Amino acid sequence: MNRKTLIVDDNELFAQLVGSVVNSAAGFELCRTVSDARSAAEFIGKDKPDVILLSGELSSHDAAGFLRQIIPQYAVPVIVYSSNRAKANAVLKAGAADFLMKPKNSGNGYDSFKLALSKAMNNALNLRQINCEGKLYELKRAKKKTKGDRLILIGGSAGSIDALPMLLKDFTPDMPPTAVCLHLPQGYTEMFANRLKSEAAIEIAEARNAMRLKSGSAVIAQGAKHLRIVSNDTGYFALSESGEKISGHCPSVDALFLSAAELEHTKIIAVLLTGMGSDGAKGLLALRKAGAYTIGQDEKSSLVYGMPKAAYDMGAVCRQCSLDGIAAAIKQKLKEWE
């Protein structure tokens, strides 16, 4: 089931751009576009949207006033976009789930806005309450449990280019969706994914933004782009985007692990393979605290016992395994969850 999205914007051209983002976003559908607050209030009751995308520059109504009117009656995540940053505080105080700056007249600006809007829409699905002028309102719709609520995460660095194929060769088509982050350079990951695909029994591909994660498949983080996971009641999706280095790297294992630690109704198995440094240790600890089953490659089978050691030392590892025992440990845990 797709999330119904309502656009409220009296700028026809920009409303079309926003609508194109909704129509291309996995798990969302545009239910209606209206140009004024009065029409929005009327159709909210009829359409019962899951997300509202609101222009902060409506000629007919102040955006903050619209939020104060709507939220108490129908609590729904509202993402406000405007070319005036000064409006951010007022709309966020009035209950907006997020505030985005409208792009300037440049191609890169529009691309960045589209990516930020897609991410904000997915983040809005994780909300349970909305704070409007200091009062909390429960969302009218409840997030449903994700169908197929299991997920496998793998991170690594030095030595993992050789370790990962050995691990994935024991994966079978009935395995949960798998997301992988290694410290690989830009331009290399597609070739690496194709190589893995030829050797494994599961589907393997380079991660792309808004790509849906499927059972019996694995996605590999693109070089120079962080891979994060979001979910709604239709499944899991990849967010692949450029950004500052996290824990010294882009892509970062911590970025992947920490994003998954925020997912709800999910049984996660996370694996940290051989690698230099400590990227992934903090994220693995967050996952373990969130209830995930965490595995660290042992020292004997690691080319560089850096990342798994850092995780083990801080108490992030439920179980240490040799490389050739990790797949069996994963399958054992999956069987326990049946």
XYZ file of N, CA, C and O in Angstrom, residues 72-199:
512
model
N -4.513 19.844 15.058
C -5.399 19.374 16.131
C -6.576 18.547 15.616
O -7.110 17.702 16.337
N -6.988 18.789 14.362
C -8.128 18.051 13.815
C -7.711 16.754 13.130
O -8.402 15.745 13.217
N -6.577 16.824 12.431
C -6.105 15.650 11.708
C -4.577 15.653 11.735
O -3.925 16.295 10.911
N -4.017 14.984 12.722
C -2.563 14.989 12.902
C -1.902 14.158 11.804
O -2.109 12.953 11.706
N -1.129 14.816 10.966
C -0.475 14.178 9.829
C 0.873 14.861 9.627
O 1.006 16.062 9.865
N 1.911 14.141 9.207
C 3.199 14.786 8.954
C 3.081 15.788 7.798
O 2.578 15.449 6.727
N 3.530 17.006 8.040
C 3.501 18.058 7.027
C 4.929 18.543 6.798
O 5.617 18.947 7.737
N 5.377 18.477 5.556
C 6.699 18.967 5.188
C 6.509 20.302 4.476
O 5.814 20.381 3.462
N 7.117 21.342 5.021
C 6.975 22.688 4.480
C 8.230 23.049 3.689
O 9.347 22.785 4.137
N 8.038 23.649 2.526
C 9.172 24.135 1.744
C 8.941 25.601 1.400
O 7.810 26.031 1.130
N 10.022 26.380 1.451
C 9.902 27.812 1.229
C 11.245 28.380 0.808
O 12.304 27.811 1.113
N 11.211 29.522 0.116
C 12.448 30.219 -0.240
C 12.870 31.184 0.856
O 13.913 31.824 0.757
N 12.062 31.275 1.913
C 12.331 32.180 3.030
C 12.689 31.379 4.274
O 11.820 30.813 4.933
N 13.973 31.341 4.599
C 14.428 30.552 5.750
C 13.856 31.074 7.060
O 13.735 30.321 8.045
N 13.489 32.343 7.105
C 12.985 32.929 8.343
C 11.669 32.291 8.789
O 11.263 32.425 9.941
N 11.000 31.591 7.886
C 9.729 30.950 8.237
C 9.906 29.610 8.939
O 8.942 29.038 9.446
N 11.128 29.113 8.956
C 11.365 27.763 9.481
C 10.925 27.616 10.932
O 10.202 26.677 11.282
N 11.353 28.528 11.797
C 11.043 28.396 13.224
C 9.542 28.390 13.471
O 9.025 27.594 14.264
N 8.816 29.270 12.783
C 7.368 29.372 13.010
C 6.639 28.098 12.597
O 5.767 27.598 13.322
N 6.985 27.541 11.428
C 6.250 26.350 10.964
C 6.650 25.113 11.763
O 5.812 24.243 12.012
N 7.906 25.015 12.172
C 8.320 23.867 12.983
C 7.651 23.914 14.354
O 7.224 22.881 14.887
N 7.534 25.102 14.931
C 6.843 25.247 16.213
C 5.368 24.901 16.073
O 4.753 24.364 16.997
N 4.805 25.208 14.894
C 3.377 24.946 14.669
C 3.088 23.501 14.297
O 1.929 23.137 14.113
N 4.144 22.669 14.161
C 3.913 21.241 13.957
C 4.440 20.646 12.674
O 4.184 19.468 12.393
N 5.193 21.413 11.871
C 5.756 20.846 10.647
C 6.739 19.730 10.987
O 7.521 19.843 11.935
N 6.689 18.658 10.217
C 7.621 17.546 10.436
C 9.017 17.902 9.962
O 10.006 17.393 10.484
N 9.098 18.788 8.953
C 10.399 19.177 8.414
C 10.226 20.479 7.637
O 9.111 20.845 7.225
N 11.335 21.178 7.445
C 11.350 22.406 6.652
C 12.485 22.314 5.651
O 13.625 22.011 6.016
N 12.177 22.572 4.371
C 13.177 22.510 3.316
C 13.238 23.841 2.585
O 12.209 24.476 2.337
N 14.441 24.249 2.229
C 14.603 25.455 1.421
C 14.344 25.122 -0.042
O 14.857 24.127 -0.561
N 13.529 25.969 -0.695
C 13.312 25.789 -2.125
C 14.606 26.088 -2.871
O 15.385 26.948 -2.461
N 14.853 25.376 -3.954
C 16.118 25.572 -4.682
C 16.122 26.874 -5.465
O 15.080 27.425 -5.814
N 17.335 27.351 -5.691
C 17.494 28.490 -6.579
C 17.461 27.975 -8.013
O 17.367 26.782 -8.270
N 17.536 28.865 -8.949
C 17.415 28.483 -10.356
C 18.694 27.832 -10.871
O 19.481 28.427 -11.592
N 18.918 26.600 -10.435
C 20.082 25.849 -10.924
C 19.756 24.371 -10.897
O 19.017 23.905 -10.041
N 20.320 23.651 -11.858
C 20.054 22.226 -11.953
C 20.464 21.463 -10.719
O 19.734 20.618 -10.213
N 21.657 21.772 -10.192
C 22.138 21.072 -8.997
C 21.240 21.348 -7.803
O 21.001 20.484 -6.970
N 20.729 22.605 -7.725
C 19.850 22.951 -6.616
C 18.564 22.144 -6.639
O 18.099 21.689 -5.602
N 18.003 21.957 -7.817
C 16.778 21.172 -7.933
C 17.038 19.703 -7.612
O 16.217 19.050 -6.956
N 18.162 19.177 -8.046
C 18.502 17.783 -7.740
C 18.639 17.582 -6.234
O 18.157 16.587 -5.678
N 19.296 18.523 -5.556
C 19.473 18.421 -4.105
C 18.130 18.517 -3.385
O 17.887 17.805 -2.412
N 17.265 19.406 -3.881
C 15.943 19.546 -3.265
C 15.131 18.264 -3.415
O 14.488 17.816 -2.461
N 15.146 17.677 -4.589
C 14.400 16.440 -4.819
C 14.875 15.336 -3.875
O 14.061 14.597 -3.310
N 16.192 15.229 -3.711
C 16.741 14.204 -2.829
C 16.347 14.473 -1.384
O 15.944 13.562 -0.646
N 16.442 15.739 -0.964
C 16.084 16.099 0.411
C 14.600 15.869 0.673
O 14.211 15.405 1.751
N 13.761 16.167 -0.314
C 12.320 15.961 -0.147
C 11.987 14.478 -0.035
O 11.189 14.066 0.816
N 12.599 13.659 -0.871
C 12.370 12.218 -0.808
C 12.773 11.663 0.555
O 12.056 10.857 1.156
N 13.907 12.129 1.061
C 14.379 11.669 2.367
C 13.430 12.137 3.471
O 13.091 11.366 4.383
N 12.970 13.382 3.399
C 12.058 13.914 4.410
C 10.739 13.153 4.418
O 10.156 12.903 5.480
N 10.242 12.778 3.246
C 8.999 12.015 3.159
C 9.138 10.668 3.851
O 8.255 10.237 4.600
N 10.260 9.997 3.614
C 10.475 8.699 4.261
C 10.662 8.851 5.762
O 10.154 8.047 6.549
N 11.382 9.902 6.177
C 11.568 10.133 7.609
C 10.247 10.405 8.304
O 10.039 10.021 9.463
N 9.331 11.071 7.598
C 8.039 11.413 8.190
C 7.242 10.172 8.566
O 6.417 10.215 9.487
N 7.493 9.077 7.875
C 6.750 7.851 8.160
C 7.114 7.249 9.509
O 6.392 6.396 10.037
N 8.250 7.677 10.074
C 8.666 7.140 11.363
C 8.089 7.919 12.548
O 8.277 7.534 13.697
N 7.395 9.019 12.268
C 6.829 9.825 13.343
C 5.646 9.126 13.999
O 4.879 8.416 13.340
N 5.499 9.337 15.280
C 4.351 8.818 16.016
C 3.499 9.947 16.592
O 2.299 9.794 16.798
N 4.148 11.084 16.877
C 3.454 12.222 17.454
C 3.886 13.500 16.736
O 4.959 13.549 16.133
N 3.038 14.511 16.823
C 3.368 15.820 16.282
C 3.204 16.850 17.391
O 2.183 16.862 18.096
N 4.206 17.709 17.544
C 4.178 18.754 18.563
C 3.726 20.052 17.912
O 4.460 20.663 17.137
N 2.522 20.461 18.204
C 1.970 21.707 17.669
C 1.789 22.702 18.803
O 0.948 22.499 19.683
N 2.632 23.724 18.804
C 2.573 24.763 19.834
C 2.651 24.178 21.243
O 1.952 24.607 22.160
N 3.512 23.176 21.414
C 3.756 22.599 22.729
C 2.808 21.486 23.136
O 2.981 20.882 24.201
N 1.828 21.176 22.304
C 0.895 20.090 22.615
C 1.119 18.930 21.662
O 1.263 19.125 20.456
N 1.159 17.712 22.202
C 1.431 16.529 21.394
C 0.132 15.928 20.858
O -0.859 15.793 21.592
N 0.163 15.560 19.570
C -0.974 14.919 18.924
C -0.525 13.597 18.304
O 0.491 13.554 17.601
N -1.259 12.534 18.601
C -0.955 11.238 18.013
C -1.355 11.242 16.540
O -2.405 11.777 16.172
N -0.517 10.641 15.709
C -0.842 10.581 14.291
C -2.116 9.787 14.063
O -2.381 8.797 14.741
N -2.891 10.200 13.076
C -4.152 9.547 12.782
C -3.965 8.165 12.179
O -4.791 7.295 12.330
N -2.863 7.994 11.475
C -2.612 6.661 10.912
C -1.481 6.010 11.701
O -0.543 6.655 12.140
N -1.579 4.708 11.884
C -0.553 3.958 12.597
C 0.318 3.231 11.600
O -0.176 2.639 10.642
N 1.599 3.274 11.841
C 2.516 2.571 10.945
C 2.345 1.075 11.103
O 2.327 0.545 12.206
N 2.199 0.394 10.002
C 2.019 -1.046 10.038
C 3.360 -1.752 10.056
O 4.353 -1.228 9.578
N 3.336 -2.936 10.568
C 4.549 -3.729 10.592
C 4.993 -4.053 9.169
O 4.196 -4.411 8.318
N 6.269 -3.874 8.931
C 6.791 -4.119 7.599
C 6.668 -5.591 7.240
O 7.007 -6.465 8.026
N 6.130 -5.848 6.070
C 6.020 -7.222 5.612
C 7.418 -7.778 5.367
O 8.208 -7.218 4.632
N 7.729 -8.913 5.967
C 9.082 -9.435 5.856
C 10.003 -8.540 6.644
O 10.707 -7.709 6.100
N 9.947 -8.647 7.981
C 10.570 -7.656 8.842
C 12.020 -7.972 9.181
O 12.552 -7.469 10.160
N 12.673 -8.777 8.371
C 14.063 -9.146 8.652
C 15.002 -8.465 7.678
O 14.659 -8.238 6.524
N 16.188 -8.152 8.168
C 17.141 -7.384 7.375
C 18.554 -7.797 7.782
O 18.831 -7.995 8.966
N 19.434 -7.923 6.798
C 20.841 -8.245 7.057
C 21.694 -7.066 6.615
O 21.515 -6.534 5.513
N 22.630 -6.680 7.470
C 23.550 -5.586 7.175
C 24.976 -6.101 7.292
O 25.299 -6.872 8.206
N 25.834 -5.670 6.371
C 27.234 -6.099 6.386
C 28.115 -4.884 6.148
O 27.867 -4.103 5.221
N 29.147 -4.736 6.961
C 30.103 -3.655 6.770
C 31.519 -4.188 6.856
O 31.775 -5.219 7.479
N 32.444 -3.475 6.214
C 33.840 -3.901 6.267
C 34.734 -2.952 5.502
O 34.280 -2.002 4.874
N 36.043 -3.243 5.556
C 37.008 -2.401 4.845
C 38.154 -3.279 4.362
O 37.924 -4.214 3.599
N 39.354 -3.005 4.821
C 40.528 -3.725 4.327
C 40.357 -5.234 4.489
O 40.095 -5.725 5.581
N 40.480 -5.959 3.399
C 40.321 -7.406 3.403
C 38.916 -7.861 3.073
O 38.682 -9.036 2.757
N 37.956 -6.936 3.115
C 36.556 -7.333 2.911
C 36.205 -7.556 1.441
O 35.201 -8.203 1.145
N 37.017 -7.014 0.534
C 36.767 -7.290 -0.887
C 36.882 -8.786 -1.156
O 36.168 -9.342 -1.991
N 37.758 -9.443 -0.427
C 37.894 -10.894 -0.559
C 36.980 -11.644 0.403
O 36.514 -12.745 0.088
N 36.715 -11.045 1.565
C 35.889 -11.728 2.565
C 34.419 -11.767 2.157
O 33.732 -12.776 2.354
N 33.917 -10.673 1.579
C 32.495 -10.601 1.246
C 32.063 -11.688 0.266
O 31.027 -12.335 0.490
N 32.795 -11.937 -0.828
C 32.371 -13.027 -1.732
C 32.300 -14.382 -1.038
O 31.408 -15.191 -1.331
N 33.214 -14.623 -0.103
C 33.202 -15.889 0.623
C 31.974 -16.005 1.507
O 31.417 -17.098 1.686
N 31.533 -14.878 2.058
C 30.331 -14.882 2.890
C 29.070 -15.034 2.041
O 28.203 -15.869 2.329
N 28.967 -14.247 0.966
C 27.748 -14.246 0.168
C 27.542 -15.529 -0.631
O 26.415 -15.827 -1.037
N 28.603 -16.297 -0.860
C 28.437 -17.546 -1.627
C 27.549 -18.537 -0.888
O 26.977 -19.454 -1.516
N 27.420 -18.360 0.420
C 26.561 -19.248 1.210
C 25.169 -18.679 1.437
O 24.356 -19.289 2.135
N 24.883 -17.513 0.845
C 23.546 -16.944 0.945
C 22.637 -17.606 -0.092
O 23.053 -17.883 -1.212
N 21.386 -17.825 0.281
C 20.418 -18.481 -0.599
C 19.280 -17.523 -0.947
O 19.080 -16.514 -0.257
N 18.522 -17.805 -2.006
C 17.464 -16.886 -2.443
C 16.362 -16.624 -1.421
O 15.578 -15.694 -1.600
N 16.280 -17.429 -0.366
C 15.267 -17.194 0.652
C 15.760 -16.288 1.782
O 15.045 -16.058 2.756
N 16.966 -15.733 1.627
C 17.526 -14.867 2.667
C 16.840 -13.503 2.647
O 16.352 -13.049 1.606
N 16.802 -12.816 3.809
C 16.202 -11.476 3.863
C 17.002 -10.480 3.019
O 18.130 -10.759 2.602
N 16.428 -9.318 2.755
C 17.168 -8.264 2.047
C 18.483 -7.959 2.770
O 18.539 -7.961 4.004
N 19.515 -7.707 1.991
C 20.851 -7.476 2.540
C 21.428 -6.180 1.996
O 21.328 -5.904 0.802
N 22.003 -5.370 2.876
C 22.659 -4.123 2.478
C 24.104 -4.161 2.942
O 24.388 -4.530 4.087
N 25.010 -3.791 2.053
C 26.446 -3.917 2.317
C 27.129 -2.570 2.130
O 26.850 -1.851 1.157
N 28.024 -2.237 3.039
C 28.858 -1.045 2.892
C 30.320 -1.417 3.109
O 30.702 -1.860 4.199
N 31.109 -1.271 2.063
C 32.562 -1.416 2.151
C 33.194 -0.079 1.760
O 32.578 0.736 1.079
N 34.432 0.128 2.175
C 35.123 1.375 1.831
C 35.706 1.262 0.425
O 36.904 1.046 0.246
N 34.844 1.441 -0.568
C 35.256 1.291 -1.955
C 35.252 2.644 -2.659
O 34.431 3.507 -2.347
N 36.132 2.853 -3.628
C 36.212 4.138 -4.327
C 35.099 4.318 -5.344
O 34.482 3.351 -5.800
N 34.846 5.551 -5.689
C 33.841 5.878 -6.697
C 34.218 5.240 -8.034
O 35.369 5.230 -8.438
N 33.214 4.692 -8.717
C 33.450 4.089 -10.016
C 33.810 2.622 -9.976
O 33.904 1.975 -11.022
N 34.001 2.062 -8.780
C 34.425 0.661 -8.662
C 33.280 -0.262 -8.256
O 33.287 -1.447 -8.588
N 32.290 0.294 -7.557
C 31.299 -0.584 -6.918
C 30.401 -1.309 -7.919
O 29.989 -2.442 -7.660
N 30.074 -0.691 -9.045
C 29.232 -1.384 -10.021
C 29.947 -2.606 -10.582
O 29.358 -3.685 -10.704
N 31.231 -2.438 -10.879
C 32.017 -3.562 -11.378
C 32.138 -4.655 -10.310
O 32.016 -5.853 -10.601
N 32.338 -4.227 -9.066
C 32.451 -5.180 -7.966
C 31.137 -5.933 -7.772
O 31.122 -7.151 -7.578
N 30.017 -5.207 -7.830
C 28.704 -5.852 -7.679
C 28.454 -6.866 -8.789
O 27.920 -7.957 -8.546
N 28.846 -6.520 -10.009
C 28.669 -7.450 -11.132
C 29.511 -8.706 -10.954
O 29.092 -9.808 -11.306
N 30.707 -8.521 -10.400
C 31.561 -9.684 -10.131
C 30.921 -10.593 -9.095
O 30.858 -11.822 -9.261
N 30.388 -9.993 -8.012
C 29.734 -10.784 -6.977
C 28.505 -11.508 -7.524
O 28.235 -12.657 -7.179
N 27.775 -10.803 -8.378
C 26.553 -11.370 -8.946
C 26.837 -12.650 -9.712
O 26.042 -13.597 -9.702
N 27.979 -12.688 -10.395
C 28.322 -13.867 -11.188
C 28.738 -15.043 -10.322
O 28.773 -16.180 -10.788
N 29.050 -14.771 -9.054
C 29.554 -15.829 -8.175
C 28.534 -16.285 -7.140
O 28.735 -17.303 -6.478
